[in-house]
mmCIF file of C-alpha atoms in Angstrom:
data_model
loop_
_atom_site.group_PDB
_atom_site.id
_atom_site.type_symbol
_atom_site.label_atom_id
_atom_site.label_comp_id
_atom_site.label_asym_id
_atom_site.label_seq_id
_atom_site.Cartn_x
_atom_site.Cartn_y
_atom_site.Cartn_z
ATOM 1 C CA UNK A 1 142.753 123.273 73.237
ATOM 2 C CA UNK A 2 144.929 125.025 70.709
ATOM 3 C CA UNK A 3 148.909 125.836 71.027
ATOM 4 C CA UNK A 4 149.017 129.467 72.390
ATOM 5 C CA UNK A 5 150.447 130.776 68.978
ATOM 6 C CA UNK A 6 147.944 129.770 66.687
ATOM 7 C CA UNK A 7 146.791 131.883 63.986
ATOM 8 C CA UNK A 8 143.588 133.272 63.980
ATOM 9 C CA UNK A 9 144.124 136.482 64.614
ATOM 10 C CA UNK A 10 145.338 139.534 67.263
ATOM 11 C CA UNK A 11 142.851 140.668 70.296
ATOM 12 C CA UNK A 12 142.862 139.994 74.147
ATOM 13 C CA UNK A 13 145.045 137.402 76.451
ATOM 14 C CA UNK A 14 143.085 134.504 77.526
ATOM 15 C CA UNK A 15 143.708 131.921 79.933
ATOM 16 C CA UNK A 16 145.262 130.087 77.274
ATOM 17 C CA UNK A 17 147.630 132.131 75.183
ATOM 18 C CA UNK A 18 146.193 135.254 72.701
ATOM 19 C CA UNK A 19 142.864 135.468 72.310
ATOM 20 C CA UNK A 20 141.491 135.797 68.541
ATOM 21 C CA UNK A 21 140.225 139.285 68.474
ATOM 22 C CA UNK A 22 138.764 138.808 72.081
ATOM 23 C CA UNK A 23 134.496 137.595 72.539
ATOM 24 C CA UNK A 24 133.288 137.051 69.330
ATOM 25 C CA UNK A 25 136.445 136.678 67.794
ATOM 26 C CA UNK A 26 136.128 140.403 66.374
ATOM 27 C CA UNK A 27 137.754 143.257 67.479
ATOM 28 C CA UNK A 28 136.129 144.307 70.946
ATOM 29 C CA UNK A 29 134.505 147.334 70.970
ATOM 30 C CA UNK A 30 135.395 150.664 73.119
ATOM 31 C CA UNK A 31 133.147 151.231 76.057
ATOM 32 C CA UNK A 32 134.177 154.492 77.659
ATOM 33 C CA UNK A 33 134.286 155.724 73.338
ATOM 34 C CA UNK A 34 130.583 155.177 73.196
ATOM 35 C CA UNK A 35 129.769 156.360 76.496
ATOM 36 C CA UNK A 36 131.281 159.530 76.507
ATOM 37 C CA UNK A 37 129.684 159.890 72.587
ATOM 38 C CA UNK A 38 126.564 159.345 74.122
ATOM 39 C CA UNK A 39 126.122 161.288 77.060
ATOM 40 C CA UNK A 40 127.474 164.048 74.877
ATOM 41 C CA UNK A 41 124.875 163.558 72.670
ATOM 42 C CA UNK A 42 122.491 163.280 75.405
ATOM 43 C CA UNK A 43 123.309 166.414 77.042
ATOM 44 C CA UNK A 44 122.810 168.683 73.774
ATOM 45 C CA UNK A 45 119.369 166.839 73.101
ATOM 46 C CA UNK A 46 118.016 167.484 76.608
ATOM 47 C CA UNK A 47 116.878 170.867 78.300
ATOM 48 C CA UNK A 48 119.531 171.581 81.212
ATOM 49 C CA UNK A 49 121.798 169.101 80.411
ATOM 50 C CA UNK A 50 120.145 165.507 81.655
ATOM 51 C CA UNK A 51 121.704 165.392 84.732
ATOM 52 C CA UNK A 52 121.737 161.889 86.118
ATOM 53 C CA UNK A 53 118.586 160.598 83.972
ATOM 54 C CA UNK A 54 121.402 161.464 80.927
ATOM 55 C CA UNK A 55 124.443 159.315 82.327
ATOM 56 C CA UNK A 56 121.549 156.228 83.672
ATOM 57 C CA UNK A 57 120.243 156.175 79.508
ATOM 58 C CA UNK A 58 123.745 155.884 78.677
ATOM 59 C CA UNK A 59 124.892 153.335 80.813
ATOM 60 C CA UNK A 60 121.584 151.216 80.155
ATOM 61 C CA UNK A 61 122.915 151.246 76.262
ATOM 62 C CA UNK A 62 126.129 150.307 76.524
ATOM 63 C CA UNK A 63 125.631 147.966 78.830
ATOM 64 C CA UNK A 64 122.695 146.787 75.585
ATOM 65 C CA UNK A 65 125.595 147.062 73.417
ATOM 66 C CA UNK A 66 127.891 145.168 75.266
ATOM 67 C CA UNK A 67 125.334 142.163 75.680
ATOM 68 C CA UNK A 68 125.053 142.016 72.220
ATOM 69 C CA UNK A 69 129.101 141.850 71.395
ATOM 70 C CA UNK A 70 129.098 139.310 74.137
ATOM 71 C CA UNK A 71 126.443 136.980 72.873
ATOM 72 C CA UNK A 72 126.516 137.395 69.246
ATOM 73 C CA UNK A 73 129.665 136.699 66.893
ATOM 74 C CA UNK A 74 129.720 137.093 63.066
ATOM 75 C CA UNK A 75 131.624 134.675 60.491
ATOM 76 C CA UNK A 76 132.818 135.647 57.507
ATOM 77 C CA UNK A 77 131.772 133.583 54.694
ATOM 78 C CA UNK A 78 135.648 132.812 54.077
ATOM 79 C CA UNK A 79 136.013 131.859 57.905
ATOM 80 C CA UNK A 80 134.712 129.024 59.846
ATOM 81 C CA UNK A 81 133.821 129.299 63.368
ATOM 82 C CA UNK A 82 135.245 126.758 66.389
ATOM 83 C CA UNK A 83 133.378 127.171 69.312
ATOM 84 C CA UNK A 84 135.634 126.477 72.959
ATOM 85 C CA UNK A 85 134.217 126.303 76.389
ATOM 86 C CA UNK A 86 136.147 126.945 78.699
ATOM 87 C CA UNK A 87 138.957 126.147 76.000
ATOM 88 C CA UNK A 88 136.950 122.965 74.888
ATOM 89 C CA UNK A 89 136.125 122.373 71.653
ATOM 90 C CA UNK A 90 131.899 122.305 71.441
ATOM 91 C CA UNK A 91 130.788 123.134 68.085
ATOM 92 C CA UNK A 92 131.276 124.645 64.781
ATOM 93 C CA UNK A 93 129.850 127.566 63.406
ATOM 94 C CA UNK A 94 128.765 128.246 59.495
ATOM 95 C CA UNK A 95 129.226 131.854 57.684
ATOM 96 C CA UNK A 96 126.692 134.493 59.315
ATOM 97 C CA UNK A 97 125.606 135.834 62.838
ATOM 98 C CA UNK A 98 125.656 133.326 65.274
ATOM 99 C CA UNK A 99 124.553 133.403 69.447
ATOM 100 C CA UNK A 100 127.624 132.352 72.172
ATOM 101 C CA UNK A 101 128.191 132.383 75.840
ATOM 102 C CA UNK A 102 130.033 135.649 76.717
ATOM 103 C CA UNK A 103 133.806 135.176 77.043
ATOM 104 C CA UNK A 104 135.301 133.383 79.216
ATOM 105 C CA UNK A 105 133.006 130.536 79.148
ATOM 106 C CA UNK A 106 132.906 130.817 74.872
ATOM 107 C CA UNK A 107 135.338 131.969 73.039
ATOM 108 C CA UNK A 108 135.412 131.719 69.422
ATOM 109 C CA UNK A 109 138.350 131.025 66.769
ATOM 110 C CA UNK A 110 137.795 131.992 63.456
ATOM 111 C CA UNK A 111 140.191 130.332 61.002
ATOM 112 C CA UNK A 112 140.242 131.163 57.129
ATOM 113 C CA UNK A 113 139.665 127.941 55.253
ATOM 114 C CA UNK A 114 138.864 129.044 51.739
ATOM 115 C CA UNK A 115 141.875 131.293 51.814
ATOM 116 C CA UNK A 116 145.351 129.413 49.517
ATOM 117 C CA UNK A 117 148.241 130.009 51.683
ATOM 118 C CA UNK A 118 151.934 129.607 49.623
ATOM 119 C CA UNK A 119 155.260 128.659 51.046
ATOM 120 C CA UNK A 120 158.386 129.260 49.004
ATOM 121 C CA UNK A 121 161.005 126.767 49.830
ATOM 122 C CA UNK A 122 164.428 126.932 48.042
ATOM 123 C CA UNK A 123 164.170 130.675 47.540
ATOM 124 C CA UNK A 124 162.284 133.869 49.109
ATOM 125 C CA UNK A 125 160.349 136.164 46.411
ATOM 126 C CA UNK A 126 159.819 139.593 46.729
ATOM 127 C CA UNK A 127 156.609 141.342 46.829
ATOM 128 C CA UNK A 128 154.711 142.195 43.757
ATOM 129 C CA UNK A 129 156.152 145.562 42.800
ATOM 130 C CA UNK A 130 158.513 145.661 45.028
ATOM 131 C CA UNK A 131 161.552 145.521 42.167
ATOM 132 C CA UNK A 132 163.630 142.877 44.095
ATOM 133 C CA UNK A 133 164.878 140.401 42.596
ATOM 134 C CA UNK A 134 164.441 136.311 43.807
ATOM 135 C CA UNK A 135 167.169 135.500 46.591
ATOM 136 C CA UNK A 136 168.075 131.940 46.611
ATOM 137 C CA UNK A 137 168.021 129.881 49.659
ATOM 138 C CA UNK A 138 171.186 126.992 49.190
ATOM 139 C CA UNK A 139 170.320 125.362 52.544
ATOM 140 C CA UNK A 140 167.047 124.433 50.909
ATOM 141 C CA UNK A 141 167.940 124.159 47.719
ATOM 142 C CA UNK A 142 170.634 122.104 46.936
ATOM 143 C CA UNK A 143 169.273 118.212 47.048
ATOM 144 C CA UNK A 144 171.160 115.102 46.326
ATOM 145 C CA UNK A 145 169.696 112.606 43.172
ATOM 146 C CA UNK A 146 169.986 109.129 43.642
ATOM 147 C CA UNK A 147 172.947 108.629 40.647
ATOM 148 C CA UNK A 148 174.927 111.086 43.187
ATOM 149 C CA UNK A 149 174.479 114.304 41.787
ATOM 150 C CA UNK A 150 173.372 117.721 43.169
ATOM 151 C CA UNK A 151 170.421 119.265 41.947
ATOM 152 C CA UNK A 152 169.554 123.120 42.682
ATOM 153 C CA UNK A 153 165.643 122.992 43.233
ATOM 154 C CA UNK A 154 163.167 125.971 44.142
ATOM 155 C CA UNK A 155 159.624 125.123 44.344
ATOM 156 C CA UNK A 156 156.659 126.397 45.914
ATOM 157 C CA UNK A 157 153.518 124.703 48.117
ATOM 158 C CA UNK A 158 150.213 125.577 47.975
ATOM 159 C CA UNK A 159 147.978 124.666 50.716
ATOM 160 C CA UNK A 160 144.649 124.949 52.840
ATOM 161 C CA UNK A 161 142.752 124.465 55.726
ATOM 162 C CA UNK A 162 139.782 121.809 55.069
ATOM 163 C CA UNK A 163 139.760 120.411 58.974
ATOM 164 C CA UNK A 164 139.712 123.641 61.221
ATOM 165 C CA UNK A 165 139.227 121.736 64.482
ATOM 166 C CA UNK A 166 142.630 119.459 63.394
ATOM 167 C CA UNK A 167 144.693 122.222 62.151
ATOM 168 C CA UNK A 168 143.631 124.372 65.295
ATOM 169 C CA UNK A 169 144.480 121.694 68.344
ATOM 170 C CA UNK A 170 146.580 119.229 66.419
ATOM 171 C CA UNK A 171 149.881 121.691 65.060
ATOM 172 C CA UNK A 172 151.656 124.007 66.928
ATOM 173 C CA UNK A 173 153.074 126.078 64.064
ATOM 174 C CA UNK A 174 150.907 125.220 60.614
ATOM 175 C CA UNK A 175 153.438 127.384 58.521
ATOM 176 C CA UNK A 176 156.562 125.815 59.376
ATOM 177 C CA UNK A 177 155.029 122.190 60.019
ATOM 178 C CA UNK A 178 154.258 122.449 55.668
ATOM 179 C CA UNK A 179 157.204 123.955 54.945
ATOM 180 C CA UNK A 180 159.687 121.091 56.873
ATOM 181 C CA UNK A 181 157.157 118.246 55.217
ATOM 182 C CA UNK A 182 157.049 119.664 51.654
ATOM 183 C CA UNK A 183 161.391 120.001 51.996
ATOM 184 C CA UNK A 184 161.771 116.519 53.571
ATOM 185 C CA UNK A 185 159.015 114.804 50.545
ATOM 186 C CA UNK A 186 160.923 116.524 47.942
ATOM 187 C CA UNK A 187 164.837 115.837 49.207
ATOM 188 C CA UNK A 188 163.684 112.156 49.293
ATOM 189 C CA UNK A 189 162.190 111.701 45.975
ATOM 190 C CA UNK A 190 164.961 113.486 44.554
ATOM 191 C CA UNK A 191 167.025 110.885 45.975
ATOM 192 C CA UNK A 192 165.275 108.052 44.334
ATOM 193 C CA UNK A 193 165.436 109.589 40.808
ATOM 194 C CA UNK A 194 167.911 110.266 38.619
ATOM 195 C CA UNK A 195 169.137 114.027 37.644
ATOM 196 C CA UNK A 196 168.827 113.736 34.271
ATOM 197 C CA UNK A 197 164.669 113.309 34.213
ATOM 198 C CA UNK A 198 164.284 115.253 36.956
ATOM 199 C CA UNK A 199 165.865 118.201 34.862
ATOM 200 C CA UNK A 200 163.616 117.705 31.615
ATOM 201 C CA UNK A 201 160.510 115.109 30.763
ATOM 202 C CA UNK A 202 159.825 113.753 34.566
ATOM 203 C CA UNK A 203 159.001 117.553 36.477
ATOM 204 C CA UNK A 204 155.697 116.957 36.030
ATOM 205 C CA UNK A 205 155.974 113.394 37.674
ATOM 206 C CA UNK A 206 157.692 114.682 40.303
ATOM 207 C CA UNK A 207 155.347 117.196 41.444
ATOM 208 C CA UNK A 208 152.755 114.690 41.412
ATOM 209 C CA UNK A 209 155.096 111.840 43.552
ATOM 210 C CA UNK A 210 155.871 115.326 46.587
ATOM 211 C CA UNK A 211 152.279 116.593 46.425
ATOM 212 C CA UNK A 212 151.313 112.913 47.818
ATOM 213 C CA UNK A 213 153.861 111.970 50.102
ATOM 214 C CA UNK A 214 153.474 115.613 51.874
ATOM 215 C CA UNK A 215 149.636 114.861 52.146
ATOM 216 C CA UNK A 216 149.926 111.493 53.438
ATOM 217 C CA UNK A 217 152.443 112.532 56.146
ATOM 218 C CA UNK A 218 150.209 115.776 57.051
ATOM 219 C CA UNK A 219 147.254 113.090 57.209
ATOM 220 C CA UNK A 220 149.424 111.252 59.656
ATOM 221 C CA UNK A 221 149.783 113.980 61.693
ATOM 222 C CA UNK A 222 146.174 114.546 61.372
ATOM 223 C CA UNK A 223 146.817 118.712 61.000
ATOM 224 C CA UNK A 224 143.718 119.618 58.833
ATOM 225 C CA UNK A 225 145.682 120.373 55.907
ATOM 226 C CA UNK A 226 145.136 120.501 52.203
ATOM 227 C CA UNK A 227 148.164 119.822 49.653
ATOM 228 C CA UNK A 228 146.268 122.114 46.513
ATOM 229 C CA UNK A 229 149.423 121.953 44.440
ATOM 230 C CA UNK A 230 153.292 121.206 43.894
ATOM 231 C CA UNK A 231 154.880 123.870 41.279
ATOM 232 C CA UNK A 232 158.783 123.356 40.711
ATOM 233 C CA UNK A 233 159.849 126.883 40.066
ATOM 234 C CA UNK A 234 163.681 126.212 38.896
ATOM 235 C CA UNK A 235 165.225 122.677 38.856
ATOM 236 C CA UNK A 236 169.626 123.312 37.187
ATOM 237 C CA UNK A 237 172.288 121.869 38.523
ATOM 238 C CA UNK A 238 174.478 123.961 41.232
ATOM 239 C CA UNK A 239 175.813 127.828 39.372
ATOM 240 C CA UNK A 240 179.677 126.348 39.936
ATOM 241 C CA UNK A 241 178.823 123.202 37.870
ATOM 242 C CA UNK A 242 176.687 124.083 35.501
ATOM 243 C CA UNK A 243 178.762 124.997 31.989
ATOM 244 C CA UNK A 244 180.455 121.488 32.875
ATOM 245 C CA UNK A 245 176.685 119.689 33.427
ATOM 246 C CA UNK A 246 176.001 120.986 29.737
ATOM 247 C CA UNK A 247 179.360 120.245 28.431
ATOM 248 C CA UNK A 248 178.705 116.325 29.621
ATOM 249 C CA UNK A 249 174.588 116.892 28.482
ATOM 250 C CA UNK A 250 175.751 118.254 25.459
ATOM 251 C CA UNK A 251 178.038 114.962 24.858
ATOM 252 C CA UNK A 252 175.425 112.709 26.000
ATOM 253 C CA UNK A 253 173.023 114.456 22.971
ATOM 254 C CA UNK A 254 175.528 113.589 20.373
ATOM 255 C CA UNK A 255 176.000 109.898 21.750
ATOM 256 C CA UNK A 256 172.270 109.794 21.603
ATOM 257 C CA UNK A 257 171.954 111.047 18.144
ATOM 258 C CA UNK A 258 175.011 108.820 16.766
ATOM 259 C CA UNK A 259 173.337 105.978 17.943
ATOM 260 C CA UNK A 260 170.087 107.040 16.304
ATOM 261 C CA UNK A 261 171.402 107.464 13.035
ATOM 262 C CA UNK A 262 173.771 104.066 13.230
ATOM 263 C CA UNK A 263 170.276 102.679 14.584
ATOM 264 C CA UNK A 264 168.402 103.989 11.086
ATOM 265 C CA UNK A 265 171.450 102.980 9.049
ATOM 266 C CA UNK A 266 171.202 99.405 10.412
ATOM 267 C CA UNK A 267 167.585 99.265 9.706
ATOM 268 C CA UNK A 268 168.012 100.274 6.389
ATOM 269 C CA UNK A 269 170.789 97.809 5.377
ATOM 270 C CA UNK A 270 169.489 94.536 7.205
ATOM 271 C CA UNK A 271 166.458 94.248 5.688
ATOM 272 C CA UNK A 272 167.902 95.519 2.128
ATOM 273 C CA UNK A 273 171.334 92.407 2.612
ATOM 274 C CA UNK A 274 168.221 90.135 3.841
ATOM 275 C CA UNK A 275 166.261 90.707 0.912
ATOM 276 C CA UNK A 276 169.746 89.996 -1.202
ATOM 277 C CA UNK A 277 170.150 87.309 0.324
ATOM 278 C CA UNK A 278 166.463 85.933 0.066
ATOM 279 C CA UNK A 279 167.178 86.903 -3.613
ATOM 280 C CA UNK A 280 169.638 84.361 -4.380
ATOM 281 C CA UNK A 281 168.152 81.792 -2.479
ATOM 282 C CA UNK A 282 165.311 81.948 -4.899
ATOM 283 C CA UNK A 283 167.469 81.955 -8.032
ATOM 284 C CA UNK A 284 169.607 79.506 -6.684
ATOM 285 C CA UNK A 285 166.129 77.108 -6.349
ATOM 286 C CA UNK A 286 165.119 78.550 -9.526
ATOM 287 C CA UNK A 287 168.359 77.701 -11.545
ATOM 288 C CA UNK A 288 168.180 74.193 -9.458
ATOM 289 C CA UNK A 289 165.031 73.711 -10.590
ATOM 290 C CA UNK A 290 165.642 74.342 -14.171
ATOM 291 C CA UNK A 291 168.640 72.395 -14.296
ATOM 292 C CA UNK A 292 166.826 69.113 -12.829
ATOM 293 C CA UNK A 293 164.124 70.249 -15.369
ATOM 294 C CA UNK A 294 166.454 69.820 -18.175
ATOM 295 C CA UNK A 295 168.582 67.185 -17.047
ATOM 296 C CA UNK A 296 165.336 64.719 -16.880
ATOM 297 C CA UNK A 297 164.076 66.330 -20.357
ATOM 298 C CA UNK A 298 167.281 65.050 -22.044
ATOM 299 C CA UNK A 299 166.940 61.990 -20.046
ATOM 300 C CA UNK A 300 163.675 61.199 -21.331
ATOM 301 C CA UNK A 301 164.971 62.382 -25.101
ATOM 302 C CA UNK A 302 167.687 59.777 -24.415
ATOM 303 C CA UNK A 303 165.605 57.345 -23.661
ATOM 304 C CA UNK A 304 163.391 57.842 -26.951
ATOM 305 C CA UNK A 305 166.127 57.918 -28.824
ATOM 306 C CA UNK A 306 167.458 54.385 -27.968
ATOM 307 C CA UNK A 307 164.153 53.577 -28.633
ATOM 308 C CA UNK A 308 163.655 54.357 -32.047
ATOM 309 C CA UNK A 309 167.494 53.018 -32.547
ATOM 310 C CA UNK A 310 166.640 50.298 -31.162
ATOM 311 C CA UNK A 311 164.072 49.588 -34.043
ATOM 312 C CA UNK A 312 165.853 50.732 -37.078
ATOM 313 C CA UNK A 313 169.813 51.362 -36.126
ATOM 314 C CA UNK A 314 171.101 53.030 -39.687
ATOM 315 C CA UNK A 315 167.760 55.731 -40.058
ATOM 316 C CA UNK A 316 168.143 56.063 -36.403
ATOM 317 C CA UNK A 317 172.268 57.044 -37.169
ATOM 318 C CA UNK A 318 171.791 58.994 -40.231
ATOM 319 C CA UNK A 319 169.132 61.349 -38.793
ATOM 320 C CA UNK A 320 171.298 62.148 -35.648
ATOM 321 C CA UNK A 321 174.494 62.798 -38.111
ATOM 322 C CA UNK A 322 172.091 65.076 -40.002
ATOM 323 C CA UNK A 323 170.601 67.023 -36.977
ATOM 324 C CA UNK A 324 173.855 66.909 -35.464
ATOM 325 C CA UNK A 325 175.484 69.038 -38.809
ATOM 326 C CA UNK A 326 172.323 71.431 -38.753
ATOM 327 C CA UNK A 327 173.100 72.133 -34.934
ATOM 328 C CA UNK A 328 177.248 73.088 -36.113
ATOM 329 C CA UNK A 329 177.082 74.253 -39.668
ATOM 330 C CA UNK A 330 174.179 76.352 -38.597
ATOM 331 C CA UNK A 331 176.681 78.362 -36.026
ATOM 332 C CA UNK A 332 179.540 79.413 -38.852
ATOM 333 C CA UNK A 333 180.113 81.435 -42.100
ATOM 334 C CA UNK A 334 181.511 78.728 -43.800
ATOM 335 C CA UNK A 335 178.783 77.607 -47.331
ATOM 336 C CA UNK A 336 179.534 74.515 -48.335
ATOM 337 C CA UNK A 337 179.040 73.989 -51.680
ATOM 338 C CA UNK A 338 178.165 70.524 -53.774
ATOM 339 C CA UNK A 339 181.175 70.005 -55.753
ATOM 340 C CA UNK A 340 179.265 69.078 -58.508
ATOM 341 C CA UNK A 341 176.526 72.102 -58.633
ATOM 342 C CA UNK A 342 178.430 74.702 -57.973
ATOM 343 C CA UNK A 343 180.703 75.833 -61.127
ATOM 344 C CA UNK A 344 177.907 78.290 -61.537
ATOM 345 C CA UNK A 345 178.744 80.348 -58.502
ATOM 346 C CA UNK A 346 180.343 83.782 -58.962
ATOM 347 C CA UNK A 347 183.697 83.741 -57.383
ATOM 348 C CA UNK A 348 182.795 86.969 -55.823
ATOM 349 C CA UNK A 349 179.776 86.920 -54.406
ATOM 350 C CA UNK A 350 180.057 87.567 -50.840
ATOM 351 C CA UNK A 351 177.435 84.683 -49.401
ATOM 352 C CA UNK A 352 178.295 85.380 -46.228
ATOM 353 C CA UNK A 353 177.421 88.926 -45.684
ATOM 354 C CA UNK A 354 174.270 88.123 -47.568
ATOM 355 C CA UNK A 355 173.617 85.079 -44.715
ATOM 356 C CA UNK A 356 174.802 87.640 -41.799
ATOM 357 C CA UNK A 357 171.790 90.054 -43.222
ATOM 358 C CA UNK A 358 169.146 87.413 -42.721
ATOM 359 C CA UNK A 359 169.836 85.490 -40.196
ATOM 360 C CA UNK A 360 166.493 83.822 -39.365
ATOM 361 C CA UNK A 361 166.817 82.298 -42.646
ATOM 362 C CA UNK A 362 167.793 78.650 -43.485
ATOM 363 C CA UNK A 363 169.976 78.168 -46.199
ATOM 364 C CA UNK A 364 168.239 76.059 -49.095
ATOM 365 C CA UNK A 365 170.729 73.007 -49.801
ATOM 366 C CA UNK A 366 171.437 72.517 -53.617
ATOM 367 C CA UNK A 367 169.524 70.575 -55.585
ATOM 368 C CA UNK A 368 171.791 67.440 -55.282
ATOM 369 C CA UNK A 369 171.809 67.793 -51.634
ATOM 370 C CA UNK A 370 173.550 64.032 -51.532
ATOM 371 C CA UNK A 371 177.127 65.820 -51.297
ATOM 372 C CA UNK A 372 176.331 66.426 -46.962
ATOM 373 C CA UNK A 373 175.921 62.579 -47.070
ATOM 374 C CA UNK A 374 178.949 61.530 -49.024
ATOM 375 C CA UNK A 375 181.690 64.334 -47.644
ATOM 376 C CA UNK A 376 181.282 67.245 -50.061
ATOM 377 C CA UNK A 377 183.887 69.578 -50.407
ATOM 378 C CA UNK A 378 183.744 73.394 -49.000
#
């Protein structure tokens, strides 16, 4: 049977607590009203006044009328009708006009399912137009994170009825059974986060994590109840704290940034010091490479060479003097002149300025070129 102040609405005392609006769960009408209208009416429409054939039509229709308020009730299409007998649940009624037993064996309750109830929790709002401002609520407000801080949190609930026999015999007070399980679901997820996420990119998460735990605890009380939505109206930290709290997120920016750039920097100059690095590996196995290159070149010359000493020692000799002389002479800008040819040179002529200007070019030995062999003068 349901708790004695459910909602449902205003009306009569029954044997159980208020009735909702009486038989038929409407407002019941006024008897001695429509009598009294009716004989009056009868009097004026009848020659002499009626008499008793006047009062006997007008207690035959109200006692027509009352019939039909006792056996008929009407739901609203944003109502659902539960049906009690003798304050025993029976049956449930759909939107429209519907037949009962007259009260008290039926009575009808007719709770508003469709209709999105809100609870404020953490503050009380005005009105619309009233022109008052928000008054916070501390008691509800203030919650402690789990990194031991204290958050200042408003939020609101937004609920329904979508089991009307449930939220009629189940809870005793369906207002402030939502409120106490919305403020208990949100004090103890706040107390497994962390302030910092609650305050900016998890509020969305959060919402999500109360709007469950509320309707799995309302499910476990079986009340009939629909969680439609979570909204977290203000989340700061308390009004005493809060220039410090930005002070220390303020720091906690910088340190976040600093370690951003240092974090670019680094990833800048590590790859460029490993690509250095990788750098002179390569000419380091380049330069070995050559090296070995050249080292087994002249070993194989070397080799040759013996070779070809080996079979004729003085041409072998004389050719290496010769090559050897190109390899020097060719690097100075010293002429050597055959002391023989050369009392036809002009003192003054500047041969070496002349060689300097054409580098690339060999100089042509004199004609009696036998001076190089014997140790000719310069």
């Amino acid at each position: 049977m349901p708790w004695s102040n459910q909602s449902g609405g205003g009306g009569n005392n029954g044997p159980w607590g208020p009735r909702p609006g009486g038989p038929g769960g409407g407002q019941q009408p006024d008897l001695e009203e429509i009598l009294r209208k009716s004989q009056d009416r009868l009097r004026q429409a009848m020659p002499g006044g009626g008499g008793k054939w006047v009062t006997a039509l007008v207690a035959l229709g109200a006692v027509i009328v009352a019939g039909i308020f006792a056996f008929t009730v009407r739901v609203n299409t944003d109502e659902v009708g539960i049906v009690l007998r003798f304050g025993e649940y029976v049956r449930q009624l759909q939107p429209g006009l519907h037949l009962r037993l007259p009260y008290p064996i039926e009575e009808v309750e007719l709770p508003k399912f469709t209709r999105l109830n809100r609870i404020e929790i953490g503050h009380r709002g005005a009105p619309q137009g009233a022109g008052i401002s928000v008054r916070d609520v501390p008691e509800e407000s203030l919650m402690l994170t789990g990194d031991e801080n204290i958050v200042d949190i408003d939020f609101v609930v937004v609920w329904k009825i979508n089991n009307a026999p449930d939220y009629l015999f189940n809870i005793q007070n369906p207002q402030g059974t939502v409120k106490d399980v919305s403020e208990s679901a949100m004090r103890e997820i706040v107390g497994q986060s962390d302030i910092e996420p609650i305050l900016t990119a998890a509020r969305a998460e959060t919402e999500g994590k109360v709007q469950k735990l509320i309707q799995r605890t309302l499910d476990g009380y079986q009340a009939g109840i629909e969680i439609v939505e979570v909204q977290l109206q203000k989340v700061d930290p308390p009004a005493q704290v809060i220039d410090a709290f930005r002070d220390v997120q303020a720091a906690r920016a910088d340190q976040e940034r600093l370690q951003n750039e240092a974090q670019a920097y680094a990833n800048r100059v590590v790859p460029e010091a490993r690509g250095e690095a990788e750098r002179i590996l390569q000419s380091a196995q380049g330069y070995r490479d050559r090296v070995i290159a050249e080292a087994k070149g002249e070993a194989a010359r070397f080799e040759k060479v013996l070779q070809e000493y080996q079979k004729a020692p003085d041409v072998t000799r004389k050719r290496i003097f010769i090559d050897t002389m190109q390899d020097v002479l060719s690097n100075t800008d010293k002429i050597i002149i055959d002391k023989d040819g050369g009392g036809g040179v002009v003192p003054y002529l500047p041969l070496s300025e002349l060689q300097r200007k054409a580098p690339d070019e060999t100089p042509v030995p004199s004609s009696s070129g036998s001076s190089i062999q014997s140790g000719g003068q310069q």
